[in-house]
mmCIF file of C-alpha atoms and ligand atoms in Angstrom:
data_model
loop_
_atom_site.group_PDB
_atom_site.id
_atom_site.type_symbol
_atom_site.label_atom_id
_atom_site.label_comp_id
_atom_site.label_asym_id
_atom_site.label_seq_id
_atom_site.Cartn_x
_atom_site.Cartn_y
_atom_site.Cartn_z
ATOM 1 C CA MET A 410 -12.093 63.833 -145.426
ATOM 2 C CA LEU A 411 -13.776 63.108 -148.783
ATOM 3 C CA ASN A 412 -13.077 59.372 -148.709
ATOM 4 C CA ARG A 413 -14.175 58.952 -145.128
ATOM 5 C CA LYS A 414 -16.135 55.740 -144.477
ATOM 6 C CA PRO A 415 -19.679 56.821 -143.540
ATOM 7 C CA ALA A 416 -20.372 56.540 -139.791
ATOM 8 C CA VAL A 417 -23.479 54.606 -138.810
ATOM 9 C CA GLY A 418 -25.020 57.997 -138.045
ATOM 10 C CA ASP A 419 -24.679 59.212 -141.636
ATOM 11 C CA ARG A 420 -26.844 56.373 -142.849
ATOM 12 C CA GLN A 421 -29.329 56.714 -140.007
ATOM 13 C CA ARG A 422 -29.384 60.511 -139.817
ATOM 14 C CA ALA A 423 -33.156 60.694 -139.859
ATOM 15 C CA ALA A 424 -33.686 57.966 -137.245
ATOM 16 C CA ARG A 425 -36.546 58.817 -134.910
ATOM 17 C CA ALA A 426 -36.376 55.559 -133.006
ATOM 18 C CA VAL A 427 -33.681 53.260 -131.712
ATOM 19 C CA VAL A 428 -34.081 49.694 -130.482
ATOM 20 C CA LEU A 429 -31.706 48.288 -127.889
ATOM 21 C CA ILE A 430 -31.075 44.587 -128.187
ATOM 22 C CA GLY A 431 -28.834 42.096 -126.417
ATOM 23 C CA PHE A 432 -28.834 39.244 -123.952
ATOM 24 C CA MET A 433 -30.431 39.223 -120.490
ATOM 25 C CA GLY A 434 -28.493 41.548 -118.199
ATOM 26 C CA ALA A 435 -27.088 43.662 -121.048
ATOM 27 C CA GLY A 436 -28.572 46.824 -119.473
ATOM 28 C CA LYS A 437 -31.123 47.496 -122.227
ATOM 29 C CA SER A 438 -33.673 49.135 -119.917
ATOM 30 C CA SER A 439 -31.252 51.232 -117.861
ATOM 31 C CA VAL A 440 -29.298 52.390 -120.917
ATOM 32 C CA GLY A 441 -32.622 52.950 -122.724
ATOM 33 C CA ARG A 442 -33.855 55.293 -119.987
ATOM 34 C CA ALA A 443 -30.581 57.265 -120.057
ATOM 35 C CA LEU A 444 -30.662 57.421 -123.858
ATOM 36 C CA GLY A 445 -34.259 58.638 -123.792
ATOM 37 C CA GLU A 446 -33.194 61.456 -121.457
ATOM 38 C CA GLU A 447 -30.212 62.335 -123.660
ATOM 39 C CA LEU A 448 -32.440 62.632 -126.720
ATOM 40 C CA GLY A 449 -35.683 63.900 -125.194
ATOM 41 C CA TRP A 450 -37.410 60.789 -126.583
ATOM 42 C CA THR A 451 -39.835 58.550 -124.704
ATOM 43 C CA PHE A 452 -38.382 55.298 -123.409
ATOM 44 C CA GLU A 453 -40.364 52.093 -123.815
ATOM 45 C CA ASP A 454 -39.734 48.559 -122.588
ATOM 46 C CA LEU A 455 -41.394 46.139 -125.035
ATOM 47 C CA ASP A 456 -41.908 43.557 -122.244
ATOM 48 C CA GLU A 457 -44.093 46.116 -120.435
ATOM 49 C CA ARG A 458 -46.218 46.572 -123.556
ATOM 50 C CA ILE A 459 -46.600 42.773 -123.731
ATOM 51 C CA GLU A 460 -47.636 42.669 -120.067
ATOM 52 C CA ARG A 461 -50.238 45.421 -120.578
ATOM 53 C CA ARG A 462 -51.662 43.724 -123.659
ATOM 54 C CA GLU A 463 -51.732 40.277 -122.005
ATOM 55 C CA ARG A 464 -52.687 41.555 -118.544
ATOM 56 C CA ARG A 465 -50.069 39.189 -117.105
ATOM 57 C CA LYS A 466 -46.435 39.445 -116.078
ATOM 58 C CA VAL A 467 -43.807 37.893 -118.377
ATOM 59 C CA PRO A 468 -42.972 35.024 -115.941
ATOM 60 C CA GLU A 469 -46.699 34.198 -115.721
ATOM 61 C CA ILE A 470 -46.995 34.043 -119.515
ATOM 62 C CA PHE A 471 -44.043 31.618 -119.645
ATOM 63 C CA ARG A 472 -45.400 29.552 -116.745
ATOM 64 C CA ASP A 473 -49.044 29.349 -117.834
ATOM 65 C CA SER A 474 -48.821 29.463 -121.641
ATOM 66 C CA GLY A 475 -45.229 28.541 -122.535
ATOM 67 C CA GLU A 476 -42.429 30.263 -124.419
ATOM 68 C CA SER A 477 -44.045 30.005 -127.863
ATOM 69 C CA ALA A 478 -47.114 31.919 -126.609
ATOM 70 C CA PHE A 479 -44.757 34.563 -125.222
ATOM 71 C CA ARG A 480 -42.958 34.816 -128.587
ATOM 72 C CA ARG A 481 -46.277 35.305 -130.396
ATOM 73 C CA ALA A 482 -47.266 38.046 -127.940
ATOM 74 C CA GLU A 483 -43.820 39.634 -128.351
ATOM 75 C CA HIS A 484 -44.114 39.668 -132.139
ATOM 76 C CA THR A 485 -47.622 41.185 -132.034
ATOM 77 C CA ALA A 486 -46.482 43.861 -129.582
ATOM 78 C CA LEU A 487 -43.509 44.702 -131.819
ATOM 79 C CA ARG A 488 -45.784 45.069 -134.855
ATOM 80 C CA GLU A 489 -48.059 47.380 -132.890
ATOM 81 C CA LEU A 490 -45.098 49.455 -131.741
ATOM 82 C CA LEU A 491 -43.705 49.749 -135.273
ATOM 83 C CA SER A 492 -47.011 51.062 -136.569
ATOM 84 C CA GLU A 493 -46.812 53.809 -133.910
ATOM 85 C CA LEU A 494 -43.276 54.617 -134.998
ATOM 86 C CA ARG A 495 -44.412 54.845 -138.625
ATOM 87 C CA ALA A 496 -46.969 57.390 -137.488
ATOM 88 C CA GLY A 497 -44.106 59.556 -136.264
ATOM 89 C CA ALA A 498 -43.551 58.606 -132.598
ATOM 90 C CA GLU A 499 -39.989 59.141 -131.331
ATOM 91 C CA ARG A 500 -38.919 56.355 -129.054
ATOM 92 C CA VAL A 501 -36.042 54.507 -127.460
ATOM 93 C CA VAL A 502 -37.155 50.890 -127.126
ATOM 94 C CA ALA A 503 -35.624 48.063 -125.105
ATOM 95 C CA VAL A 504 -36.655 44.607 -126.276
ATOM 96 C CA GLY A 505 -36.250 41.339 -124.367
ATOM 97 C CA GLY A 506 -33.185 39.180 -124.944
ATOM 98 C CA GLY A 507 -34.959 36.791 -127.321
ATOM 99 C CA ALA A 508 -36.705 39.329 -129.545
ATOM 100 C CA PHE A 509 -33.936 40.054 -132.066
ATOM 101 C CA ALA A 510 -32.954 36.367 -132.246
ATOM 102 C CA GLN A 511 -36.337 35.713 -133.906
ATOM 103 C CA VAL A 512 -35.603 36.359 -137.575
ATOM 104 C CA HIS A 513 -39.075 37.737 -138.337
ATOM 105 C CA ASN A 514 -38.648 40.377 -135.613
ATOM 106 C CA ALA A 515 -35.214 41.414 -136.899
ATOM 107 C CA ALA A 516 -36.687 41.627 -140.419
ATOM 108 C CA LEU A 517 -39.562 43.819 -139.195
ATOM 109 C CA LEU A 518 -37.132 46.261 -137.587
ATOM 110 C CA LYS A 519 -34.975 46.346 -140.689
ATOM 111 C CA ALA A 520 -37.966 46.954 -142.952
ATOM 112 C CA GLY A 521 -39.107 49.734 -140.594
ATOM 113 C CA GLY A 522 -35.671 51.406 -140.852
ATOM 114 C CA VAL A 523 -35.223 51.309 -137.071
ATOM 115 C CA PRO A 524 -31.548 50.965 -136.095
ATOM 116 C CA ALA A 525 -30.859 48.146 -133.653
ATOM 117 C CA VAL A 526 -28.046 48.693 -131.169
ATOM 118 C CA PHE A 527 -26.517 45.548 -129.664
ATOM 119 C CA LEU A 528 -25.430 46.099 -126.061
ATOM 120 C CA ASP A 529 -22.601 43.631 -125.629
ATOM 121 C CA ALA A 530 -20.860 42.100 -122.608
ATOM 122 C CA GLY A 531 -19.179 38.809 -121.778
ATOM 123 C CA VAL A 532 -21.406 35.953 -120.659
ATOM 124 C CA GLU A 533 -19.926 35.711 -117.138
ATOM 125 C CA GLU A 534 -20.540 39.412 -116.586
ATOM 126 C CA LEU A 535 -24.143 39.037 -117.856
ATOM 127 C CA TRP A 536 -24.707 36.060 -115.553
ATOM 128 C CA ARG A 537 -23.315 38.021 -112.586
ATOM 129 C CA ARG A 538 -25.606 40.990 -113.329
ATOM 130 C CA CYS A 539 -28.713 38.778 -113.707
ATOM 131 C CA THR A 540 -28.101 36.713 -110.566
ATOM 132 C CA GLN A 541 -27.445 39.914 -108.570
ATOM 133 C CA GLN A 542 -30.654 41.481 -109.896
ATOM 134 C CA ALA A 543 -32.540 38.311 -108.923
ATOM 135 C CA GLU A 544 -31.109 38.380 -105.391
ATOM 136 C CA ARG A 545 -31.236 42.121 -104.729
ATOM 137 C CA GLN A 546 -34.269 43.273 -106.728
ATOM 138 C CA GLY A 547 -36.246 40.034 -107.079
ATOM 139 C CA ILE A 548 -36.123 40.290 -110.898
ATOM 140 C CA GLU A 549 -37.431 36.986 -112.218
ATOM 141 C CA ARG A 550 -36.224 35.798 -115.627
ATOM 142 C CA PRO A 551 -37.874 32.606 -116.837
ATOM 143 C CA LEU A 552 -34.886 31.679 -119.034
ATOM 144 C CA LEU A 553 -32.136 32.387 -116.491
ATOM 145 C CA GLY A 554 -31.579 28.669 -115.733
ATOM 146 C CA SER A 555 -28.055 27.544 -114.845
ATOM 147 C CA LEU A 556 -24.789 29.166 -115.923
ATOM 148 C CA GLU A 557 -24.405 26.315 -118.426
ATOM 149 C CA SER A 558 -27.812 26.775 -120.103
ATOM 150 C CA PHE A 559 -27.386 30.577 -119.936
ATOM 151 C CA ARG A 560 -24.069 30.271 -121.786
ATOM 152 C CA GLU A 561 -25.560 27.932 -124.428
ATOM 153 C CA LEU A 562 -28.410 30.338 -125.117
ATOM 154 C CA TYR A 563 -25.980 33.272 -125.263
ATOM 155 C CA GLU A 564 -23.788 31.482 -127.790
ATOM 156 C CA ALA A 565 -26.776 30.510 -129.931
ATOM 157 C CA ARG A 566 -28.079 34.085 -129.982
ATOM 158 C CA ARG A 567 -24.871 36.043 -130.368
ATOM 159 C CA PRO A 568 -24.630 35.593 -134.176
ATOM 160 C CA HIS A 569 -28.111 37.135 -134.439
ATOM 161 C CA TYR A 570 -27.173 40.069 -132.202
ATOM 162 C CA LEU A 571 -24.110 40.721 -134.354
ATOM 163 C CA LYS A 572 -26.435 41.523 -137.261
ATOM 164 C CA ALA A 573 -27.523 44.724 -135.453
ATOM 165 C CA SER A 574 -26.738 48.127 -136.981
ATOM 166 C CA PHE A 575 -24.182 48.817 -134.271
ATOM 167 C CA ARG A 576 -22.436 46.912 -131.457
ATOM 168 C CA GLN A 577 -21.853 48.837 -128.250
ATOM 169 C CA GLU A 578 -19.474 47.439 -125.626
ATOM 170 C CA THR A 579 -20.847 47.860 -122.095
ATOM 171 C CA SER A 580 -18.265 46.242 -119.767
ATOM 172 C CA GLY A 581 -16.666 48.683 -117.344
ATOM 173 C CA LYS A 582 -18.801 51.617 -118.561
ATOM 174 C CA SER A 583 -21.502 53.563 -116.768
ATOM 175 C CA VAL A 584 -25.022 53.716 -118.178
ATOM 176 C CA GLU A 585 -24.479 57.412 -119.040
ATOM 177 C CA GLU A 586 -21.214 56.690 -120.869
ATOM 178 C CA ILE A 587 -22.881 53.943 -122.898
ATOM 179 C CA ALA A 588 -25.817 56.207 -123.801
ATOM 180 C CA ALA A 589 -23.437 59.004 -124.855
ATOM 181 C CA GLU A 590 -21.433 56.599 -127.038
ATOM 182 C CA VAL A 591 -24.618 55.365 -128.754
ATOM 183 C CA VAL A 592 -25.718 58.965 -129.457
ATOM 184 C CA GLN A 593 -22.327 59.683 -130.995
ATOM 185 C CA ALA A 594 -22.121 56.469 -133.039
ATOM 186 C CA LEU A 595 -25.591 56.893 -134.530
ATOM 187 C CA GLY A 596 -25.223 60.655 -134.997
ATOM 188 C CA LEU A 597 -28.431 61.271 -133.047
ATOM 189 C CA ASP A 598 -29.700 64.760 -132.243
ATOM 190 C CA ARG A 599 -29.325 65.683 -128.551
ATOM 191 C CA SER A 600 -30.696 69.220 -128.901
ATOM 192 C CA ARG A 601 -34.012 68.289 -127.250
ATOM 193 C CA GLY A 602 -32.451 66.153 -124.545
ATOM 194 C CA ARG A 603 -31.686 67.033 -120.962
ATOM 195 C CA ARG A 604 -28.346 68.677 -121.884
ATOM 196 C CA GLY A 605 -29.622 70.155 -125.141
ATOM 197 C CA GLU A 606 -29.962 73.712 -123.904
ATOM 198 C CA LYS A 607 -26.270 73.794 -122.880
ATOM 199 C CA GLN A 608 -24.994 72.936 -126.382
HETATM 200 C C1 LIG B 1482 -36.079 36.859 -122.489
HETATM 201 C C2 LIG B 1482 -35.607 37.961 -121.836
HETATM 202 C C3 LIG B 1482 -36.445 38.795 -120.965
HETATM 203 C C4 LIG B 1482 -37.929 38.645 -121.339
HETATM 204 C C5 LIG B 1482 -38.301 37.209 -121.379
HETATM 205 C C6 LIG B 1482 -37.496 36.426 -122.409
HETATM 206 C C7 LIG B 1482 -35.161 36.076 -123.348
HETATM 207 O O1 LIG B 1482 -36.081 40.168 -121.100
HETATM 208 O O2 LIG B 1482 -38.214 39.220 -122.583
HETATM 209 O O3 LIG B 1482 -38.084 36.671 -120.105
HETATM 210 O O4 LIG B 1482 -35.645 35.288 -124.171
HETATM 211 O O5 LIG B 1482 -33.930 36.291 -123.230
HETATM 212 P P1 LIG B 1482 -34.642 40.747 -120.619
HETATM 213 O O6 LIG B 1482 -33.684 40.529 -121.732
HETATM 214 O O7 LIG B 1482 -34.934 42.196 -120.387
HETATM 215 O O8 LIG B 1482 -34.269 40.039 -119.375
#
């Protein structure tokens, strides 16, 4: 096994944080919570940090101040988070669908040595998940739009997502399966997670 190609985990062995990226409906928050439990790391949703800092919900920021104001708030929140990670915090972080498509955010994560995991699914599946969440849970997404505009945005962003450290397929898999596959692919340490004591 001497000539084995290094797994992502070999390069990221010391990772103490993971960022989940991907389009709306990719499952970043639900997979992030499961991954946090697997690892015994705190889960954080960057949109919630933005909302706390701004004292407004994301749809309100879009409605009252526009998308560019939201992007500025998102970038500032990401910088703040990265300084906490540098200080040694262990965290699984879900970022909104647009965050990694902003090149300065992707560069910040890269410079901080935080692996980005792209949760992937087909656009029709993502649209189905988002419209169901809107109907059943009242989840409002300012950029949901029509299937046509959703698809255009997805296609424009996908090349950015593909620059992540690792692409994880999500279609037809449970949240727990996805989290377990990410742990394996990145070679993360589960000893402090919820199943750690059984290993
Ligand atoms: C956005 C996605 C949302 C949220 C904001 C902008 C986007 O997060 O950050 O509405 O640009 O795709 P989710 O990806 O969690 O829906």
